[in-house]
Amino acid sequence: MAGRVGPGQLAALQKDTAHIRNICIIAHVDHGKTTLSDSLVSSNGIISDKLAGKVRFLDNTEEEQTRGITMKSSAISLMYEGLLTPSERKARGLDSTNDDVTVPYLINLVDSPGHVDFSFDVSTAVRLCDGALVLIDVIEGVCAQTHAVLRQVAWQEGIRPCLVLNKIDRLIHELQFTPVEAYQHICRIVEQANVIISSMIRSDKLDEEQEIDVSLLDDDDDQTETLERQWMFSPAYGNVLFGSAYDGWAFSIGYFAAYYSKKFDTPQAQWRQGLWGDHYFHAKTKVIRSTPWTSSSVPMFISFILEPLWSVYKTMMEPLPPPTRLATDGTYLEKLRQLTK
């Protein structure tokens, strides 16, 4: 269990307004909002991490607990150790080698309802916040309420959302996808979310074009493409996360880019771009290119992220050897140690 963050620490953080963020969690019903909230609450030692996803801490009414769904928005203040922004690093005289310096943030987390009948409550929550986590269950994909919250958050309210592809673990132990199949499935979900963003931008632009001079349409097309690039989701941009709220983990491309750039002594920016899309790595030459090196080459996202993740889950799903065997044969434990290095 994480160390308990006391009220005094949170009160002290309120004095530094530059490091206060209001973040809401929005999604279709049952895509994991409340489980994610529990996991984040447990990070401050308020509840045990073993209870995350079970206690439904922010569902604080009897009716919500009975029905098992969030009906009213609830908020809680949490402390988070976040990285310094580029401007803050510059102000402190730190260069790119000091990109692991952290500073405490006060996060006012808002868990909002997912059912369409409570969309008015989502509207209120969104207008109070600086950013939003849009959760998508990777099994169900983009649903009706996902479309609604993306329009409401990303376009109408002008809040830059972060896409969280939740329940990655279910691709392994329920659908039993291979890493290649999971990668293709994840790509389709990101594409679906981007189609929604693109359609909203172009729909609004078409409405505007009816009221402007035809000679300005070429410039307007350029503006539309610029907006699409600004608002599109891509793991390479850092606005897409992958995780399992129930198991208490999540990651971005940037995390693995930092790890592998140090391991292979190559530029981090190169890994950040290469770990998503059709990019392939040659271990001997340390070269990344967009065409496969051999017929068996797979994209870097598969080989460097999904395959290790699948190995960990597969190992944990294997039947546990009898205690007598564990005492005499350390192969099983050694395998776990190698996978978790």
mmCIF file of C-alpha atoms in Angstrom:
data_model
loop_
_atom_site.group_PDB
_atom_site.id
_atom_site.type_symbol
_atom_site.label_atom_id
_atom_site.label_comp_id
_atom_site.label_asym_id
_atom_site.label_seq_id
_atom_site.Cartn_x
_atom_site.Cartn_y
_atom_site.Cartn_z
ATOM 1 C CA MET A 1 0.000 0.000 0.000
ATOM 2 C CA ALA A 2 1.308 3.464 -0.877
ATOM 3 C CA GLY A 3 2.228 5.941 1.853
ATOM 4 C CA ARG A 4 -0.718 7.961 3.096
ATOM 5 C CA VAL A 5 -0.885 11.552 1.838
ATOM 6 C CA GLY A 6 -2.203 13.700 4.681
ATOM 7 C CA PRO A 7 -4.510 16.746 4.568
ATOM 8 C CA GLY A 8 -1.599 18.988 5.544
ATOM 9 C CA GLN A 9 0.367 18.012 2.440
ATOM 10 C CA LEU A 10 -2.632 18.681 0.200
ATOM 11 C CA ALA A 11 -3.264 22.045 1.883
ATOM 12 C CA ALA A 12 0.356 23.060 1.280
ATOM 13 C CA LEU A 13 0.065 22.166 -2.404
ATOM 14 C CA GLN A 14 -2.932 24.488 -2.778
ATOM 15 C CA LYS A 15 -0.594 27.473 -2.372
ATOM 16 C CA ASP A 16 1.245 26.619 -5.595
ATOM 17 C CA THR A 17 -1.448 27.275 -8.188
ATOM 18 C CA ALA A 18 0.945 26.610 -11.082
ATOM 19 C CA HIS A 19 0.969 22.949 -10.082
ATOM 20 C CA ILE A 20 -2.766 22.418 -9.605
ATOM 21 C CA ARG A 21 -4.738 20.506 -12.223
ATOM 22 C CA ASN A 22 -8.437 19.666 -12.426
ATOM 23 C CA ILE A 23 -8.845 16.394 -14.325
ATOM 24 C CA CYS A 24 -12.056 14.532 -15.117
ATOM 25 C CA ILE A 25 -12.493 10.909 -16.156
ATOM 26 C CA ILE A 26 -15.150 10.367 -18.808
ATOM 27 C CA ALA A 27 -16.209 7.334 -20.811
ATOM 28 C CA HIS A 28 -19.033 5.059 -21.869
ATOM 29 C CA VAL A 29 -20.690 3.171 -19.018
ATOM 30 C CA ASP A 30 -18.669 0.225 -17.635
ATOM 31 C CA HIS A 31 -15.464 1.166 -19.456
ATOM 32 C CA GLY A 32 -13.563 1.419 -16.160
ATOM 33 C CA LYS A 33 -13.856 4.998 -14.878
ATOM 34 C CA THR A 34 -14.559 4.133 -11.258
ATOM 35 C CA THR A 35 -11.949 1.360 -11.212
ATOM 36 C CA LEU A 36 -9.362 3.824 -12.499
ATOM 37 C CA SER A 37 -10.460 6.317 -9.843
ATOM 38 C CA ASP A 38 -10.004 3.666 -7.146
ATOM 39 C CA SER A 39 -6.544 2.863 -8.465
ATOM 40 C CA LEU A 40 -5.534 6.536 -8.371
ATOM 41 C CA VAL A 41 -7.024 6.962 -4.887
ATOM 42 C CA SER A 42 -5.015 3.958 -3.677
ATOM 43 C CA SER A 43 -1.816 5.634 -4.943
ATOM 44 C CA ASN A 44 -2.251 8.186 -2.137
ATOM 45 C CA GLY A 45 -2.741 5.477 0.495
ATOM 46 C CA ILE A 46 -6.411 6.320 1.065
ATOM 47 C CA ILE A 47 -7.520 2.767 0.267
ATOM 48 C CA SER A 48 -5.571 -0.444 -0.204
ATOM 49 C CA ASP A 49 -4.509 -1.165 -3.770
ATOM 50 C CA LYS A 50 -6.080 -4.615 -3.297
ATOM 51 C CA LEU A 51 -9.492 -2.930 -2.965
ATOM 52 C CA ALA A 52 -9.146 -0.865 -6.140
ATOM 53 C CA GLY A 53 -12.067 -1.653 -8.418
ATOM 54 C CA LYS A 54 -14.063 -3.250 -5.616
ATOM 55 C CA VAL A 55 -14.753 -0.539 -3.059
ATOM 56 C CA ARG A 56 -15.929 2.071 -5.651
ATOM 57 C CA PHE A 57 -14.653 4.817 -3.347
ATOM 58 C CA LEU A 58 -16.088 7.789 -5.266
ATOM 59 C CA ASP A 59 -19.537 6.203 -5.643
ATOM 60 C CA ASN A 60 -20.549 7.657 -2.298
ATOM 61 C CA THR A 61 -24.336 7.215 -2.372
ATOM 62 C CA GLU A 62 -26.228 4.058 -1.447
ATOM 63 C CA GLU A 63 -28.006 3.967 -4.804
ATOM 64 C CA GLU A 64 -24.717 4.115 -6.734
ATOM 65 C CA GLN A 65 -23.269 1.265 -4.688
ATOM 66 C CA THR A 66 -26.437 -0.817 -5.119
ATOM 67 C CA ARG A 67 -26.709 -0.296 -8.879
ATOM 68 C CA GLY A 68 -22.983 -0.485 -9.492
ATOM 69 C CA ILE A 69 -22.878 2.620 -11.713
ATOM 70 C CA THR A 70 -21.821 6.232 -11.180
ATOM 71 C CA MET A 71 -24.834 8.562 -11.136
ATOM 72 C CA LYS A 72 -23.321 11.803 -9.794
ATOM 73 C CA SER A 73 -19.926 13.360 -10.344
ATOM 74 C CA SER A 74 -17.598 13.061 -7.354
ATOM 75 C CA ALA A 75 -14.253 14.728 -6.740
ATOM 76 C CA ILE A 76 -11.191 14.085 -4.614
ATOM 77 C CA SER A 77 -7.823 15.831 -4.209
ATOM 78 C CA LEU A 78 -4.711 13.714 -4.781
ATOM 79 C CA MET A 79 -0.971 14.344 -4.817
ATOM 80 C CA TYR A 80 1.020 13.304 -7.855
ATOM 81 C CA GLU A 81 4.758 13.528 -8.502
ATOM 82 C CA GLY A 82 4.930 14.849 -12.057
ATOM 83 C CA LEU A 83 7.768 15.832 -14.358
ATOM 84 C CA LEU A 84 8.749 19.447 -14.789
ATOM 85 C CA THR A 85 7.505 21.134 -17.942
ATOM 86 C CA PRO A 86 10.126 22.228 -20.532
ATOM 87 C CA SER A 87 9.709 25.874 -19.508
ATOM 88 C CA GLU A 88 10.193 24.994 -15.824
ATOM 89 C CA ARG A 89 13.346 23.004 -16.589
ATOM 90 C CA LYS A 90 14.692 25.960 -18.554
ATOM 91 C CA ALA A 91 13.885 28.354 -15.703
ATOM 92 C CA ARG A 92 15.804 26.104 -13.294
ATOM 93 C CA GLY A 93 18.762 25.798 -15.644
ATOM 94 C CA LEU A 94 18.197 22.093 -16.339
ATOM 95 C CA ASP A 95 18.903 20.509 -19.709
ATOM 96 C CA SER A 96 17.422 17.456 -21.442
ATOM 97 C CA THR A 97 19.542 15.124 -19.305
ATOM 98 C CA ASN A 98 17.502 16.196 -16.272
ATOM 99 C CA ASP A 99 14.161 15.102 -17.712
ATOM 100 C CA ASP A 100 13.473 12.863 -14.694
ATOM 101 C CA VAL A 101 13.226 15.739 -12.175
ATOM 102 C CA THR A 102 9.771 15.708 -10.564
ATOM 103 C CA VAL A 103 7.635 18.178 -8.654
ATOM 104 C CA PRO A 104 4.461 17.521 -6.588
ATOM 105 C CA TYR A 105 1.157 18.362 -8.259
ATOM 106 C CA LEU A 106 -2.268 18.706 -6.673
ATOM 107 C CA ILE A 107 -4.731 16.793 -8.842
ATOM 108 C CA ASN A 108 -8.422 17.465 -8.291
ATOM 109 C CA LEU A 109 -9.839 14.286 -9.799
ATOM 110 C CA VAL A 110 -13.470 14.196 -10.945
ATOM 111 C CA ASP A 111 -15.181 10.865 -11.646
ATOM 112 C CA SER A 112 -18.217 11.496 -13.865
ATOM 113 C CA PRO A 113 -21.175 9.275 -14.856
ATOM 114 C CA GLY A 114 -20.947 7.180 -18.007
ATOM 115 C CA HIS A 115 -24.611 6.563 -18.689
ATOM 116 C CA VAL A 116 -26.206 8.778 -21.326
ATOM 117 C CA ASP A 117 -29.056 9.672 -18.935
ATOM 118 C CA PHE A 118 -26.585 11.584 -16.758
ATOM 119 C CA SER A 119 -24.819 13.488 -19.538
ATOM 120 C CA PHE A 120 -25.812 16.820 -17.972
ATOM 121 C CA ASP A 121 -23.639 15.946 -14.982
ATOM 122 C CA VAL A 122 -20.735 15.207 -17.318
ATOM 123 C CA SER A 123 -21.150 18.674 -18.851
ATOM 124 C CA THR A 124 -20.797 20.291 -15.438
ATOM 125 C CA ALA A 125 -17.698 18.259 -14.600
ATOM 126 C CA VAL A 126 -16.002 19.033 -17.907
ATOM 127 C CA ARG A 127 -16.422 22.797 -17.539
ATOM 128 C CA LEU A 128 -14.625 22.690 -14.191
ATOM 129 C CA CYS A 129 -11.593 20.872 -15.535
ATOM 130 C CA ASP A 130 -8.330 21.614 -17.343
ATOM 131 C CA GLY A 131 -8.041 18.197 -18.956
ATOM 132 C CA ALA A 132 -9.856 14.923 -19.425
ATOM 133 C CA LEU A 133 -9.046 11.224 -19.549
ATOM 134 C CA VAL A 134 -11.295 9.531 -22.114
ATOM 135 C CA LEU A 135 -11.402 5.826 -21.293
ATOM 136 C CA ILE A 136 -12.154 3.190 -23.918
ATOM 137 C CA ASP A 137 -12.640 -0.481 -23.127
ATOM 138 C CA VAL A 138 -10.460 -2.205 -25.736
ATOM 139 C CA ILE A 139 -12.913 -5.111 -25.869
ATOM 140 C CA GLU A 140 -15.985 -2.979 -26.629
ATOM 141 C CA GLY A 141 -14.172 -0.241 -28.531
ATOM 142 C CA VAL A 142 -15.663 3.164 -29.318
ATOM 143 C CA CYS A 143 -19.300 3.297 -28.137
ATOM 144 C CA ALA A 144 -22.133 5.826 -28.358
ATOM 145 C CA GLN A 145 -21.229 7.719 -25.195
ATOM 146 C CA THR A 146 -17.560 7.772 -26.241
ATOM 147 C CA HIS A 147 -18.615 9.664 -29.356
ATOM 148 C CA ALA A 148 -20.709 12.057 -27.259
ATOM 149 C CA VAL A 149 -17.988 12.869 -24.724
ATOM 150 C CA LEU A 150 -15.361 13.387 -27.418
ATOM 151 C CA ARG A 151 -17.592 15.946 -29.103
ATOM 152 C CA GLN A 152 -18.424 17.601 -25.808
ATOM 153 C CA VAL A 153 -14.913 17.645 -24.364
ATOM 154 C CA ALA A 154 -12.588 17.914 -27.325
ATOM 155 C CA TRP A 155 -14.544 20.237 -29.523
ATOM 156 C CA GLN A 156 -17.312 22.119 -27.733
ATOM 157 C CA GLU A 157 -15.381 22.818 -24.514
ATOM 158 C CA GLY A 158 -11.932 23.033 -26.109
ATOM 159 C CA ILE A 159 -10.284 20.654 -23.631
ATOM 160 C CA ARG A 160 -7.446 18.523 -24.977
ATOM 161 C CA PRO A 161 -8.348 14.936 -24.042
ATOM 162 C CA CYS A 162 -5.993 12.064 -23.355
ATOM 163 C CA LEU A 163 -7.148 8.706 -24.687
ATOM 164 C CA VAL A 164 -6.783 5.785 -22.261
ATOM 165 C CA LEU A 165 -7.141 2.323 -23.784
ATOM 166 C CA ASN A 166 -8.241 0.354 -20.749
ATOM 167 C CA LYS A 167 -8.519 -3.379 -19.984
ATOM 168 C CA ILE A 168 -5.547 -4.411 -22.121
ATOM 169 C CA ASP A 169 -5.278 -7.493 -19.891
ATOM 170 C CA ARG A 170 -8.585 -8.790 -21.257
ATOM 171 C CA LEU A 171 -7.052 -9.077 -24.718
ATOM 172 C CA ILE A 172 -4.676 -11.630 -23.207
ATOM 173 C CA HIS A 173 -6.712 -13.801 -20.861
ATOM 174 C CA GLU A 174 -10.205 -13.443 -22.375
ATOM 175 C CA LEU A 175 -9.832 -12.991 -26.128
ATOM 176 C CA GLN A 176 -6.414 -14.706 -26.060
ATOM 177 C CA PHE A 177 -5.073 -12.437 -28.785
ATOM 178 C CA THR A 178 -1.496 -12.744 -29.934
ATOM 179 C CA PRO A 179 0.594 -9.541 -29.679
ATOM 180 C CA VAL A 180 0.175 -9.029 -33.446
ATOM 181 C CA GLU A 181 -3.622 -9.385 -33.251
ATOM 182 C CA ALA A 182 -3.746 -7.054 -30.253
ATOM 183 C CA TYR A 183 -1.681 -4.430 -32.090
ATOM 184 C CA GLN A 184 -4.030 -4.513 -35.082
ATOM 185 C CA HIS A 185 -7.048 -4.268 -32.772
ATOM 186 C CA ILE A 186 -5.575 -1.318 -30.864
ATOM 187 C CA CYS A 187 -4.736 0.483 -34.120
ATOM 188 C CA ARG A 188 -8.362 0.204 -35.227
ATOM 189 C CA ILE A 189 -9.614 1.728 -31.966
ATOM 190 C CA VAL A 190 -7.228 4.697 -32.256
ATOM 191 C CA GLU A 191 -8.348 5.156 -35.872
ATOM 192 C CA GLN A 192 -12.018 5.108 -34.812
ATOM 193 C CA ALA A 193 -11.388 7.818 -32.221
ATOM 194 C CA ASN A 194 -9.550 9.900 -34.826
ATOM 195 C CA VAL A 195 -12.408 9.498 -37.300
ATOM 196 C CA ILE A 196 -14.736 11.022 -34.697
ATOM 197 C CA ILE A 197 -12.392 13.975 -34.163
ATOM 198 C CA SER A 198 -11.937 14.510 -37.907
ATOM 199 C CA SER A 199 -15.674 14.319 -38.623
ATOM 200 C CA MET A 200 -16.412 16.908 -35.920
ATOM 201 C CA ILE A 201 -13.813 19.321 -37.281
ATOM 202 C CA ARG A 202 -14.956 18.962 -40.886
ATOM 203 C CA SER A 203 -18.644 19.146 -39.964
ATOM 204 C CA ASP A 204 -18.155 22.457 -38.184
ATOM 205 C CA LYS A 205 -16.008 23.778 -41.034
ATOM 206 C CA LEU A 206 -18.703 22.898 -43.570
ATOM 207 C CA ASP A 207 -21.209 24.906 -41.564
ATOM 208 C CA GLU A 208 -18.826 27.870 -41.553
ATOM 209 C CA GLU A 209 -18.172 27.629 -45.301
ATOM 210 C CA GLN A 210 -21.785 28.424 -46.040
ATOM 211 C CA GLU A 211 -21.217 31.894 -44.628
ATOM 212 C CA ILE A 212 -17.802 32.811 -46.071
ATOM 213 C CA ASP A 213 -16.367 33.868 -49.415
ATOM 214 C CA VAL A 214 -15.628 30.927 -51.765
ATOM 215 C CA SER A 215 -12.171 32.388 -52.519
ATOM 216 C CA LEU A 216 -11.146 31.694 -48.937
ATOM 217 C CA LEU A 217 -11.897 27.954 -49.082
ATOM 218 C CA ASP A 218 -8.311 26.945 -49.963
ATOM 219 C CA ASP A 219 -6.987 28.647 -46.842
ATOM 220 C CA ASP A 220 -9.801 27.060 -44.860
ATOM 221 C CA ASP A 221 -8.753 23.581 -46.026
ATOM 222 C CA ASP A 222 -5.253 24.259 -44.721
ATOM 223 C CA GLN A 223 -6.707 25.332 -41.377
ATOM 224 C CA THR A 224 -8.792 22.148 -41.221
ATOM 225 C CA GLU A 225 -5.737 19.961 -41.796
ATOM 226 C CA THR A 226 -3.825 21.896 -39.136
ATOM 227 C CA LEU A 227 -6.646 21.400 -36.636
ATOM 228 C CA GLU A 228 -6.765 17.691 -37.386
ATOM 229 C CA ARG A 229 -3.042 17.359 -36.733
ATOM 230 C CA GLN A 230 -3.411 19.242 -33.448
ATOM 231 C CA TRP A 231 -6.341 17.203 -32.162
ATOM 232 C CA MET A 232 -5.587 13.727 -33.510
ATOM 233 C CA PHE A 233 -4.722 10.896 -31.142
ATOM 234 C CA SER A 234 -1.399 9.130 -31.530
ATOM 235 C CA PRO A 235 0.767 7.320 -28.974
ATOM 236 C CA ALA A 236 3.741 9.083 -30.585
ATOM 237 C CA TYR A 237 2.219 12.436 -29.527
ATOM 238 C CA GLY A 238 1.905 11.279 -25.905
ATOM 239 C CA ASN A 239 -1.901 11.637 -25.803
ATOM 240 C CA VAL A 240 -2.692 7.902 -25.830
ATOM 241 C CA LEU A 241 -2.142 5.660 -22.812
ATOM 242 C CA PHE A 242 -2.430 1.888 -22.513
ATOM 243 C CA GLY A 243 -3.330 0.150 -19.283
ATOM 244 C CA SER A 244 -5.421 -1.981 -16.998
ATOM 245 C CA ALA A 245 -7.141 -0.027 -14.234
ATOM 246 C CA TYR A 246 -8.074 -3.265 -12.468
ATOM 247 C CA ASP A 247 -4.471 -4.479 -12.356
ATOM 248 C CA GLY A 248 -3.205 -0.986 -11.505
ATOM 249 C CA TRP A 249 -0.811 -0.214 -14.357
ATOM 250 C CA ALA A 250 -0.615 2.056 -17.377
ATOM 251 C CA PHE A 251 2.065 3.375 -19.676
ATOM 252 C CA SER A 252 2.709 5.742 -22.535
ATOM 253 C CA ILE A 253 5.111 5.437 -25.443
ATOM 254 C CA GLY A 254 7.324 8.002 -23.713
ATOM 255 C CA TYR A 255 8.011 5.665 -20.786
ATOM 256 C CA PHE A 256 9.403 2.932 -23.023
ATOM 257 C CA ALA A 257 11.156 5.459 -25.263
ATOM 258 C CA ALA A 258 13.125 6.726 -22.259
ATOM 259 C CA TYR A 259 13.959 3.177 -21.158
ATOM 260 C CA TYR A 260 15.079 1.823 -24.524
ATOM 261 C CA SER A 261 16.987 4.963 -25.523
ATOM 262 C CA LYS A 262 19.216 4.481 -22.461
ATOM 263 C CA LYS A 263 19.508 0.742 -23.016
ATOM 264 C CA PHE A 264 20.590 1.076 -26.666
ATOM 265 C CA ASP A 265 22.272 4.496 -26.293
ATOM 266 C CA THR A 266 20.164 6.086 -29.030
ATOM 267 C CA PRO A 267 18.134 9.349 -29.155
ATOM 268 C CA GLN A 268 14.888 9.264 -27.191
ATOM 269 C CA ALA A 269 13.018 11.181 -29.908
ATOM 270 C CA GLN A 270 13.904 8.417 -32.349
ATOM 271 C CA TRP A 271 12.300 5.821 -30.078
ATOM 272 C CA ARG A 272 9.248 7.966 -29.376
ATOM 273 C CA GLN A 273 8.469 8.070 -33.094
ATOM 274 C CA GLY A 274 9.538 4.513 -33.798
ATOM 275 C CA LEU A 275 7.533 2.740 -31.111
ATOM 276 C CA TRP A 276 4.256 3.430 -32.898
ATOM 277 C CA GLY A 277 3.341 2.625 -36.465
ATOM 278 C CA ASP A 278 5.204 0.645 -39.100
ATOM 279 C CA HIS A 279 8.726 1.071 -37.795
ATOM 280 C CA TYR A 280 11.285 -1.694 -37.434
ATOM 281 C CA PHE A 281 14.481 -1.875 -35.358
ATOM 282 C CA HIS A 282 17.740 -3.584 -36.271
ATOM 283 C CA ALA A 283 19.492 -4.574 -33.043
ATOM 284 C CA LYS A 284 23.021 -4.813 -34.453
ATOM 285 C CA THR A 285 23.065 -1.514 -36.325
ATOM 286 C CA LYS A 286 20.591 0.246 -33.975
ATOM 287 C CA VAL A 287 18.803 1.640 -37.014
ATOM 288 C CA ILE A 288 15.045 2.243 -37.198
ATOM 289 C CA ARG A 289 13.348 2.255 -40.580
ATOM 290 C CA SER A 290 9.819 2.040 -42.002
ATOM 291 C CA THR A 291 10.348 -1.144 -44.018
ATOM 292 C CA PRO A 292 10.821 -4.626 -42.486
ATOM 293 C CA TRP A 293 14.377 -5.908 -42.205
ATOM 294 C CA THR A 294 13.259 -9.511 -42.756
ATOM 295 C CA SER A 295 10.030 -11.316 -43.594
ATOM 296 C CA SER A 296 9.551 -12.100 -39.898
ATOM 297 C CA SER A 297 10.072 -8.528 -38.656
ATOM 298 C CA VAL A 298 7.235 -7.013 -36.636
ATOM 299 C CA PRO A 299 6.608 -3.350 -35.709
ATOM 300 C CA MET A 300 8.550 -2.093 -32.706
ATOM 301 C CA PHE A 301 5.391 -1.609 -30.630
ATOM 302 C CA ILE A 302 4.879 -5.368 -30.813
ATOM 303 C CA SER A 303 8.450 -6.524 -30.224
ATOM 304 C CA PHE A 304 9.438 -3.991 -27.551
ATOM 305 C CA ILE A 305 6.146 -3.482 -25.678
ATOM 306 C CA LEU A 306 3.421 -6.036 -26.335
ATOM 307 C CA GLU A 307 5.541 -9.194 -26.459
ATOM 308 C CA PRO A 308 7.206 -8.544 -23.044
ATOM 309 C CA LEU A 309 3.801 -7.643 -21.573
ATOM 310 C CA TRP A 310 2.241 -10.833 -22.983
ATOM 311 C CA SER A 311 5.128 -12.874 -21.544
ATOM 312 C CA VAL A 312 4.520 -11.518 -18.040
ATOM 313 C CA TYR A 313 0.780 -12.248 -18.156
ATOM 314 C CA LYS A 314 1.255 -15.697 -19.693
ATOM 315 C CA THR A 315 3.740 -16.596 -16.972
ATOM 316 C CA MET A 316 1.384 -15.419 -14.238
ATOM 317 C CA MET A 317 -1.461 -17.434 -15.802
ATOM 318 C CA GLU A 318 0.546 -20.663 -15.745
ATOM 319 C CA PRO A 319 -0.400 -23.139 -12.984
ATOM 320 C CA LEU A 320 1.795 -22.590 -9.937
ATOM 321 C CA PRO A 321 4.183 -25.507 -9.335
ATOM 322 C CA PRO A 322 3.773 -27.481 -6.079
ATOM 323 C CA PRO A 323 5.633 -26.009 -3.065
ATOM 324 C CA THR A 324 8.036 -28.958 -3.056
ATOM 325 C CA ARG A 325 9.077 -28.210 -6.624
ATOM 326 C CA LEU A 326 9.515 -24.509 -5.890
ATOM 327 C CA ALA A 327 11.829 -25.416 -3.030
ATOM 328 C CA THR A 328 14.049 -27.611 -5.206
ATOM 329 C CA ASP A 329 13.742 -26.005 -8.635
ATOM 330 C CA GLY A 330 14.143 -22.246 -9.005
ATOM 331 C CA THR A 331 13.345 -22.219 -12.740
ATOM 332 C CA TYR A 332 9.866 -20.763 -12.283
ATOM 333 C CA LEU A 333 11.004 -17.966 -9.978
ATOM 334 C CA GLU A 334 14.011 -17.230 -12.153
ATOM 335 C CA LYS A 335 11.719 -16.883 -15.170
ATOM 336 C CA LEU A 336 9.606 -14.347 -13.291
ATOM 337 C CA ARG A 337 12.704 -12.393 -12.273
ATOM 338 C CA GLN A 338 13.934 -12.232 -15.868
ATOM 339 C CA LEU A 339 10.555 -11.019 -17.155
ATOM 340 C CA THR A 340 10.214 -8.293 -14.545
ATOM 341 C CA LYS A 341 13.716 -6.826 -14.886
#
